[in-house]
Short mmCIF file of C-alpha atoms and ligand atoms in Angstrom, two decimals:
data_model
loop_
_atom_site.label_atom_id
_atom_site.label_comp_id
_atom_site.label_asym_id
_atom_site.label_seq_id
_atom_site.Cartn_x
_atom_site.Cartn_y
_atom_site.Cartn_z
CA UNK A 11 37.13 -166.61 20.31
CA UNK A 12 33.38 -166.82 20.82
CA UNK A 13 31.83 -170.61 20.63
CA UNK A 14 28.36 -171.20 19.15
CA UNK A 15 26.33 -174.36 19.33
CA UNK A 16 23.79 -174.96 16.60
CA UNK A 17 21.17 -177.63 16.59
CA UNK A 18 19.92 -178.30 12.93
CA UNK A 19 23.33 -177.27 11.63
CA UNK A 20 22.83 -179.36 8.50
CA UNK A 21 19.59 -177.64 7.69
CA UNK A 22 19.00 -174.50 5.38
CA UNK A 23 19.43 -171.83 8.33
CA UNK A 24 22.00 -173.87 10.28
CA UNK A 25 24.23 -174.04 7.26
CA UNK A 26 23.98 -170.42 6.43
CA UNK A 27 24.24 -169.41 10.12
CA UNK A 28 27.29 -171.63 10.54
CA UNK A 29 28.95 -169.86 7.63
CA UNK A 30 28.01 -166.43 8.98
CA UNK A 31 29.39 -167.09 12.36
CA UNK A 32 32.68 -168.60 11.00
CA UNK A 33 33.03 -165.23 9.01
CA UNK A 34 32.47 -163.39 12.37
CA UNK A 35 35.39 -165.43 13.93
CA UNK A 36 33.34 -167.83 16.07
CA UNK A 37 34.23 -171.45 16.83
CA UNK A 38 31.27 -173.45 15.47
CA UNK A 39 29.77 -176.63 16.79
CA UNK A 40 26.64 -178.40 15.91
CA UNK A 41 24.67 -181.66 15.86
CA UNK A 42 23.28 -183.68 13.09
CA UNK A 43 21.06 -186.78 13.44
CA UNK A 44 22.09 -190.37 12.49
CA UNK A 45 20.78 -191.26 9.08
CA UNK A 46 21.08 -194.50 7.28
CA UNK A 47 22.58 -192.86 4.24
CA UNK A 48 25.25 -190.50 5.86
CA UNK A 49 25.87 -188.72 2.53
CA UNK A 50 22.34 -187.25 2.73
CA UNK A 51 22.95 -185.66 6.07
CA UNK A 52 25.34 -183.00 5.59
CA UNK A 53 25.11 -182.02 1.83
CA UNK A 54 24.71 -178.22 2.74
CA UNK A 55 27.76 -178.17 5.05
CA UNK A 56 30.03 -180.79 3.52
CA UNK A 57 32.02 -178.05 1.59
CA UNK A 58 32.67 -176.25 5.01
CA UNK A 59 33.05 -179.37 7.22
CA UNK A 60 36.87 -178.87 7.93
CA UNK A 61 35.88 -175.62 9.64
CA UNK A 62 32.95 -176.97 11.83
CA UNK A 63 32.86 -179.27 14.83
CA UNK A 64 29.95 -181.50 13.93
CA UNK A 65 28.78 -184.29 16.33
CA UNK A 66 25.99 -186.89 16.31
CA UNK A 67 23.14 -185.66 18.65
CA UNK A 68 19.35 -185.46 18.67
CA UNK A 69 16.86 -183.22 20.37
CA UNK A 70 15.14 -186.19 21.63
CA UNK A 71 18.30 -187.46 23.34
CA UNK A 72 18.77 -185.08 26.23
CA UNK A 73 21.94 -187.10 27.17
CA UNK A 74 23.55 -186.10 23.87
CA UNK A 75 22.76 -182.45 24.40
CA UNK A 76 23.83 -182.33 28.06
CA UNK A 77 27.12 -183.99 27.37
CA UNK A 78 28.08 -181.59 24.33
CA UNK A 79 26.92 -178.59 26.08
CA UNK A 80 29.10 -179.46 29.19
CA UNK A 81 31.96 -180.24 27.27
CA UNK A 82 31.92 -177.29 24.59
CA UNK A 83 30.60 -174.54 27.06
CA UNK A 84 29.20 -172.41 24.30
CA UNK A 85 28.67 -168.68 24.43
CA UNK A 86 25.62 -168.80 22.12
CA UNK A 87 23.15 -171.74 21.59
CA UNK A 88 20.91 -171.62 18.46
CA UNK A 89 18.09 -174.25 18.40
CA UNK A 90 17.10 -174.63 14.86
CA UNK A 91 16.48 -178.32 14.82
CA UNK A 92 12.82 -179.25 13.99
CA UNK A 93 10.42 -181.33 11.89
CA UNK A 94 9.97 -178.12 9.96
CA UNK A 95 7.38 -179.13 7.26
CA UNK A 96 3.88 -177.87 8.11
CA UNK A 97 1.94 -180.38 5.96
CA UNK A 98 3.83 -183.29 7.10
CA UNK A 99 3.10 -182.21 10.63
CA UNK A 100 -0.40 -183.45 10.02
CA UNK A 101 0.93 -187.00 8.91
CA UNK A 102 3.25 -187.25 11.79
CA UNK A 103 1.71 -184.98 14.70
CA UNK A 104 3.13 -186.88 17.62
CA UNK A 105 6.74 -186.95 16.21
CA UNK A 106 6.50 -183.28 15.29
CA UNK A 107 5.32 -182.44 18.70
CA UNK A 108 8.17 -184.61 20.41
CA UNK A 109 10.92 -182.89 18.51
CA UNK A 110 9.46 -179.32 18.21
CA UNK A 111 8.06 -178.89 21.63
CA UNK A 112 9.56 -181.48 23.99
CA UNK A 113 12.81 -181.37 22.14
CA UNK A 114 12.92 -177.67 22.88
CA UNK A 115 12.32 -178.57 26.45
CA UNK A 116 15.26 -180.94 26.47
CA UNK A 117 17.72 -178.41 25.12
CA UNK A 118 16.40 -175.82 27.59
CA UNK A 119 16.99 -178.09 30.55
CA UNK A 120 20.46 -179.19 29.10
CA UNK A 121 21.32 -175.45 28.75
CA UNK A 122 20.11 -174.68 32.12
CA UNK A 123 22.21 -177.50 33.76
CA UNK A 124 25.25 -177.30 31.60
CA UNK A 125 26.03 -173.70 30.69
CA UNK A 126 23.45 -171.28 32.19
CA UNK A 127 25.63 -168.41 31.44
CA UNK A 128 25.23 -169.01 27.62
CA UNK A 129 22.77 -167.03 25.46
CA UNK A 130 20.05 -169.14 23.84
CA UNK A 131 18.04 -168.50 20.63
CA UNK A 132 14.83 -170.37 19.79
CA UNK A 133 13.69 -170.64 16.10
CA UNK A 134 10.08 -169.68 16.56
CA UNK A 135 7.80 -169.22 13.61
CA UNK A 136 4.95 -167.00 11.95
CA UNK A 137 3.17 -170.27 11.76
CA UNK A 138 2.17 -169.59 15.39
CA UNK A 139 0.05 -166.73 14.32
CA UNK A 140 -2.19 -169.00 12.13
CA UNK A 141 -5.49 -167.29 11.49
CA UNK A 142 -4.85 -164.19 13.51
CA UNK A 143 -4.18 -160.90 11.77
CA UNK A 144 -4.08 -157.37 13.14
CA UNK A 145 -6.55 -154.99 11.72
CA UNK A 146 -3.99 -153.33 9.57
CA UNK A 147 -3.11 -156.63 7.88
CA UNK A 148 0.05 -157.29 9.54
CA UNK A 149 1.28 -159.91 12.27
CA UNK A 150 3.76 -158.56 14.99
CA UNK A 151 5.15 -159.57 18.31
CA UNK A 152 1.81 -158.52 19.94
CA UNK A 153 -0.35 -160.54 17.58
CA UNK A 154 -2.30 -163.30 19.33
CA UNK A 155 -1.31 -166.84 18.32
CA UNK A 156 -4.05 -169.00 16.71
CA UNK A 157 -2.10 -171.80 15.09
CA UNK A 158 -3.53 -173.98 12.38
CA UNK A 159 -1.23 -177.03 12.27
CA UNK A 160 0.43 -179.58 14.75
CA UNK A 161 3.70 -177.85 13.63
CA UNK A 162 2.29 -174.44 14.69
CA UNK A 163 0.87 -175.65 17.90
CA UNK A 164 4.26 -177.31 18.92
CA UNK A 165 6.13 -174.11 18.07
CA UNK A 166 3.73 -172.19 20.35
CA UNK A 167 4.73 -174.36 23.22
CA UNK A 168 8.44 -174.01 22.35
CA UNK A 169 8.16 -170.23 22.29
CA UNK A 170 6.24 -170.06 25.65
CA UNK A 171 8.62 -172.45 27.30
CA UNK A 172 11.74 -170.38 26.07
CA UNK A 173 10.01 -167.26 27.52
CA UNK A 174 9.12 -169.21 30.72
CA UNK A 175 12.73 -170.36 31.16
CA UNK A 176 13.98 -166.86 30.60
CA UNK A 177 11.75 -165.32 33.44
CA UNK A 178 11.66 -168.38 35.75
CA UNK A 179 15.43 -169.14 35.67
CA UNK A 180 16.95 -165.76 34.74
CA UNK A 181 18.21 -167.05 31.61
CA UNK A 182 19.25 -165.02 28.47
CA UNK A 183 16.76 -167.10 26.14
CA UNK A 184 15.16 -165.31 23.32
CA UNK A 185 12.70 -166.08 20.40
CA UNK A 186 12.99 -165.01 16.89
CA UNK A 187 9.57 -165.25 15.17
CA UNK A 188 10.75 -165.71 11.66
CA UNK A 189 8.36 -165.52 8.65
CA UNK A 190 9.00 -167.87 5.70
CA UNK A 191 12.47 -167.76 4.25
CA UNK A 192 13.84 -169.52 1.46
CA UNK A 193 17.22 -170.02 -0.73
CA UNK A 194 18.74 -172.19 -3.14
CA UNK A 195 19.16 -174.52 -0.11
CA UNK A 196 15.52 -174.80 0.80
CA UNK A 197 14.23 -178.35 0.84
CA UNK A 198 12.61 -179.10 -2.43
CA UNK A 199 9.22 -180.15 -0.78
CA UNK A 200 8.68 -176.45 0.36
CA UNK A 201 6.64 -174.53 -2.26
CA UNK A 202 9.19 -172.22 -3.58
CA UNK A 203 11.90 -174.72 -4.22
CA UNK A 204 9.23 -177.12 -5.61
CA UNK A 205 7.91 -174.59 -8.07
CA UNK A 206 11.33 -173.23 -9.25
CA UNK A 207 12.79 -176.75 -9.45
CA UNK A 208 9.85 -178.18 -11.56
CA UNK A 209 9.58 -175.10 -13.79
CA UNK A 210 13.14 -175.45 -14.63
CA UNK A 211 12.71 -179.10 -15.27
CA UNK A 212 9.65 -178.30 -17.57
CA UNK A 213 11.78 -175.60 -19.41
CA UNK A 214 14.49 -178.10 -19.94
CA UNK A 215 11.96 -180.69 -21.27
CA UNK A 216 12.61 -182.99 -18.33
CA UNK A 217 9.04 -182.69 -16.93
CA UNK A 218 5.57 -181.69 -18.31
CA UNK A 219 3.49 -180.91 -15.30
CA UNK A 220 3.49 -179.31 -11.80
CA UNK A 221 1.15 -180.52 -9.03
CA UNK A 222 0.48 -178.09 -6.28
CA UNK A 223 -2.16 -177.81 -3.58
CA UNK A 224 -3.67 -174.36 -2.39
CA UNK A 225 -2.36 -171.63 -4.63
CA UNK A 226 -4.40 -168.85 -2.87
CA UNK A 227 -2.51 -168.62 0.32
CA UNK A 228 -0.15 -165.59 0.85
CA UNK A 229 3.35 -165.71 2.42
CA UNK A 230 5.89 -163.16 3.41
CA UNK A 231 9.00 -164.73 1.84
CA UNK A 232 12.46 -163.57 2.64
CA UNK A 233 15.99 -164.99 2.32
CA UNK A 234 17.55 -167.29 4.75
CA UNK A 235 20.83 -165.34 4.62
CA UNK A 236 19.23 -162.19 5.68
CA UNK A 237 17.34 -163.89 8.38
CA UNK A 238 20.41 -165.65 10.02
CA UNK A 239 21.98 -162.18 10.48
CA UNK A 240 18.81 -161.24 12.35
CA UNK A 241 19.19 -164.33 14.63
CA UNK A 242 22.77 -163.26 15.61
CA UNK A 243 21.56 -159.70 16.30
CA UNK A 244 18.55 -161.00 18.42
CA UNK A 245 20.46 -163.35 20.58
CA UNK A 246 23.16 -160.59 21.36
CA UNK A 247 20.61 -157.84 22.26
CA UNK A 248 21.54 -156.59 25.66
CA UNK A 249 18.07 -157.62 27.17
CA UNK A 250 16.60 -160.98 26.24
CA UNK A 251 13.43 -160.34 24.22
CA UNK A 252 11.45 -161.62 21.14
CA UNK A 253 11.37 -160.23 17.58
CA UNK A 254 9.53 -160.64 14.41
CA UNK A 255 11.79 -161.16 11.39
CA UNK A 256 9.80 -160.46 8.06
CA UNK A 257 10.06 -158.45 4.82
CA UNK A 258 6.58 -156.94 5.25
CA UNK A 259 5.67 -157.80 1.63
CA UNK A 260 3.37 -160.61 0.80
CA UNK A 261 2.64 -162.62 -2.31
CA UNK A 262 0.25 -165.67 -3.02
CA UNK A 263 1.53 -168.92 -4.24
CA UNK A 264 -0.14 -168.20 -7.51
CA UNK A 265 1.74 -164.98 -7.94
CA UNK A 266 4.98 -166.59 -6.90
CA UNK A 267 4.34 -169.48 -9.36
CA UNK A 268 3.28 -167.01 -12.25
CA UNK A 269 6.50 -164.97 -11.69
CA UNK A 270 8.89 -168.08 -11.79
CA UNK A 271 7.21 -169.56 -15.02
CA UNK A 272 7.25 -166.07 -16.72
CA UNK A 273 10.96 -165.55 -15.92
CA UNK A 274 11.39 -168.77 -17.87
CA UNK A 275 9.07 -167.59 -20.70
CA UNK A 276 6.50 -170.01 -19.93
CA UNK A 277 2.68 -169.51 -18.80
CA UNK A 278 2.21 -171.46 -15.50
CA UNK A 279 -1.54 -172.16 -16.66
CA UNK A 280 -0.26 -174.58 -19.20
CA UNK A 281 1.43 -176.76 -16.67
CA UNK A 282 0.06 -176.37 -13.12
CA UNK A 283 -2.71 -178.75 -11.92
CA UNK A 284 -4.12 -179.00 -8.36
CA UNK A 285 -3.53 -182.33 -6.60
CA UNK A 286 -5.53 -182.66 -3.28
CA UNK A 287 -2.73 -184.60 -1.66
CA UNK A 288 -0.89 -181.32 -1.22
CA UNK A 289 -3.78 -179.60 0.41
CA UNK A 290 -3.64 -179.13 4.27
CA UNK A 291 -6.58 -180.38 6.72
CA UNK A 292 -6.54 -176.72 7.90
CA UNK A 293 -4.64 -173.90 5.92
CA UNK A 294 -2.94 -170.75 7.11
CA UNK A 295 -4.25 -168.31 4.53
CA UNK A 296 -2.33 -165.08 4.89
CA UNK A 297 0.98 -163.96 6.48
CA UNK A 298 2.64 -160.53 6.37
CA UNK A 299 5.09 -159.62 9.05
CA UNK A 300 5.73 -156.25 10.77
CA UNK A 301 9.38 -156.25 11.74
CA UNK A 302 9.39 -152.54 12.95
CA UNK A 303 10.63 -153.77 16.45
CA UNK A 304 13.69 -155.50 14.88
CA UNK A 305 14.50 -152.48 12.59
CA UNK A 306 14.16 -150.10 15.27
CA UNK A 307 16.37 -151.90 17.64
CA UNK A 308 19.05 -152.96 15.35
CA UNK A 309 20.90 -152.00 11.97
CA UNK A 310 18.93 -154.68 10.04
CA UNK A 311 17.42 -154.55 6.70
CA UNK A 312 16.97 -157.50 4.30
CA UNK A 313 19.21 -157.48 1.32
CA UNK A 314 16.92 -159.49 -0.85
CA UNK A 315 13.37 -158.78 -1.93
CA UNK A 316 11.08 -161.36 -3.22
CA UNK A 317 12.26 -161.00 -6.79
CA UNK A 318 15.89 -161.15 -6.03
CA UNK A 319 15.32 -164.15 -3.85
CA UNK A 320 13.30 -166.03 -6.59
CA UNK A 321 15.87 -164.98 -9.31
CA UNK A 322 18.54 -166.54 -7.29
CA UNK A 323 16.58 -169.69 -6.76
CA UNK A 324 15.88 -169.91 -10.54
CA UNK A 325 19.60 -169.32 -11.48
CA UNK A 326 20.65 -171.98 -9.07
CA UNK A 327 18.23 -174.70 -10.38
CA UNK A 328 18.99 -173.76 -14.13
CA UNK A 329 22.77 -174.32 -13.11
CA UNK A 330 22.51 -177.74 -11.64
CA UNK A 331 19.62 -179.35 -13.54
P1 NAP B 415 15.27 -177.37 7.90
O1 NAP B 415 15.94 -177.23 6.64
O2 NAP B 415 14.10 -178.49 7.75
O3 NAP B 415 16.46 -177.74 8.99
C1 NAP B 415 16.00 -178.47 10.12
C2 NAP B 415 17.20 -179.21 10.70
O4 NAP B 415 16.74 -179.81 11.99
C3 NAP B 415 17.56 -180.39 9.70
O5 NAP B 415 18.93 -180.31 9.57
C4 NAP B 415 17.16 -181.60 10.54
O6 NAP B 415 17.86 -182.77 10.39
C5 NAP B 415 17.29 -181.25 11.92
N1 NAP B 415 16.37 -182.12 12.95
C6 NAP B 415 15.27 -182.37 12.73
N2 NAP B 415 14.93 -183.16 13.82
C7 NAP B 415 15.95 -183.21 14.56
C8 NAP B 415 16.13 -183.93 15.90
N3 NAP B 415 15.23 -184.50 16.52
N4 NAP B 415 17.43 -183.62 16.47
C9 NAP B 415 18.35 -182.91 15.83
N5 NAP B 415 18.12 -182.32 14.67
C10 NAP B 415 16.91 -182.47 14.03
O7 NAP B 415 14.63 -176.06 8.49
P2 NAP B 415 15.15 -174.48 8.21
O8 NAP B 415 14.35 -173.94 7.31
O9 NAP B 415 16.56 -174.42 8.30
O10 NAP B 415 14.56 -173.87 9.69
C11 NAP B 415 15.35 -173.91 10.86
C12 NAP B 415 14.34 -173.70 12.04
O11 NAP B 415 13.58 -172.48 11.94
C13 NAP B 415 13.35 -174.82 12.15
O12 NAP B 415 13.13 -175.03 13.65
C14 NAP B 415 12.13 -174.33 11.56
O13 NAP B 415 10.97 -174.81 12.18
C15 NAP B 415 12.20 -172.85 11.94
N6 NAP B 415 11.50 -171.99 11.10
C16 NAP B 415 11.70 -171.89 9.68
C17 NAP B 415 11.24 -171.08 8.86
C18 NAP B 415 11.57 -171.14 7.39
O14 NAP B 415 10.75 -170.57 6.58
N7 NAP B 415 12.52 -171.65 6.92
C19 NAP B 415 10.43 -170.05 9.34
C20 NAP B 415 10.27 -169.92 10.70
C21 NAP B 415 10.96 -170.92 11.51
P3 NAP B 415 17.40 -183.92 9.31
O15 NAP B 415 17.78 -183.39 7.96
O16 NAP B 415 18.18 -185.09 9.81
O17 NAP B 415 15.93 -184.10 9.46
O1 F7E B 416 3.90 -173.78 2.04
C1 F7E B 416 1.10 -173.93 -0.30
C2 F7E B 416 0.90 -174.20 1.23
O2 F7E B 416 5.32 -175.60 2.80
C3 F7E B 416 3.64 -172.41 1.88
C4 F7E B 416 8.17 -173.66 6.86
O3 F7E B 416 9.37 -173.27 6.79
O4 F7E B 416 7.17 -171.43 6.68
C5 F7E B 416 7.21 -172.84 6.21
O5 F7E B 416 5.84 -173.31 6.28
C6 F7E B 416 2.19 -172.49 1.08
C7 F7E B 416 1.19 -173.00 1.95
O6 F7E B 416 5.66 -173.26 3.74
C8 F7E B 416 1.99 -176.65 -2.17
O7 F7E B 416 -0.47 -174.73 1.40
C9 F7E B 416 0.57 -175.05 -2.42
O8 F7E B 416 0.05 -172.21 1.91
O9 F7E B 416 6.52 -173.82 1.48
P1 F7E B 416 5.43 -174.25 2.56
P2 F7E B 416 4.73 -173.14 5.06
O10 F7E B 416 3.76 -174.22 5.31
O11 F7E B 416 4.30 -171.55 5.05
C10 F7E B 416 6.93 -171.50 8.06
C11 F7E B 416 7.02 -169.96 8.67
C12 F7E B 416 7.70 -172.25 9.02
O12 F7E B 416 7.88 -172.16 10.12
C13 F7E B 416 7.89 -173.75 8.46
O13 F7E B 416 9.00 -174.40 9.07
O14 F7E B 416 2.17 -173.03 -0.19
N1 F7E B 416 1.28 -174.89 -1.15
N2 F7E B 416 1.11 -176.17 -2.95
C14 F7E B 416 2.19 -175.87 -1.16
N3 F7E B 416 3.11 -176.10 -0.22
C15 F7E B 416 4.01 -177.09 -0.41
N4 F7E B 416 4.81 -177.44 0.57
N5 F7E B 416 3.80 -177.93 -1.50
C16 F7E B 416 2.72 -177.78 -2.45
O15 F7E B 416 2.63 -178.48 -3.34
#
């Protein structure tokens, strides 16, 4: 039985990845942070907790990582933990950098010392591309990084240090460069969840208005379930390498909002207002990923398109609100 160790197991991707690996027959281990309200910590994995091995640990506490990796001796390590909110990274830039950059260094060091035979996956991000777009309108593995946020800058460090450890110490350490991916489990302060949740509340008479920031940025949105399958393929490639994961389609926040409201027979223009608090000091205006390298190397294609993703999120929030 293969063993996996997941940081960020309680997050959107960590929860789906843990389910996927259990289905494949893995023994799954992971860490969650201490929280003053423990009930809030593991809502995405509570239903599955009997099948998982969950410990307290923190990317900022290298002793917790080393101790667990020495004991567990995993075959695969997935470093998904992060302060993952881009706008909030402008409010807490040092914390974001500590966790996303130095935290990655911590787990790489723990991995190198405790279980160097394991394979390692780093959750890299399309936010690293920032303002950079190839002339054909896509971003791919060869596109230069020009990040526009403390989050993106920290992720560039994490990408580079992962590659550096791979080459310097002959480790099987890989990067998945994932474009935006969502699901019913997406945190409700990311734009897709926020729009769907609030549109459903408006539909049900629970709210009257939706406040957003910049509606003219474009994102390449996929489904987290599709993307955790890609993580598992990438980490298990015979040669450690870096891959973009994306749908290749892009939509503006405005188009996404219009679609969600129209599915609920509402006109978004009647309800959406701009609130500058949701604008970013520097915006990333356009993302569209080319995952040809992934598709030509593995048998991967997304099962969800943009509309299936948004429809699933709408059905989910209609069901629980
Ligand atoms: P998420 O839902 O925010 O999950 C992140 C998880 O990391 C949370 O469980 C969080 O725990 C945990 N965490 C934060 N700081 C930690 C620390 N110091 N030590 C241990 N755990 C910590 O994010 P996600 O959407 O699943 O994304 C997973 C990873 O992929 C992240 O690294 C993210 O930056 C990256 N990524 C995401 C996307 C996307 O569109 N979703 C795209 C590209 C890359 P708390 O709940 O306690 O904070
Ligand atoms: O914003 C705009 C906002 O916060 C998307 C993370 O998973 O993907 C994610 O980062 C767009 C931006 O995601 C609001 O300005 C407008 O242009 O949903 P988001 P993100 O910043 O793209 C990358 C790949 C990651 O790696 C990250 O971890 O939507 N937008 N109005 C808004 N965004 C938010 N959150 N809230 C608004 O009210």
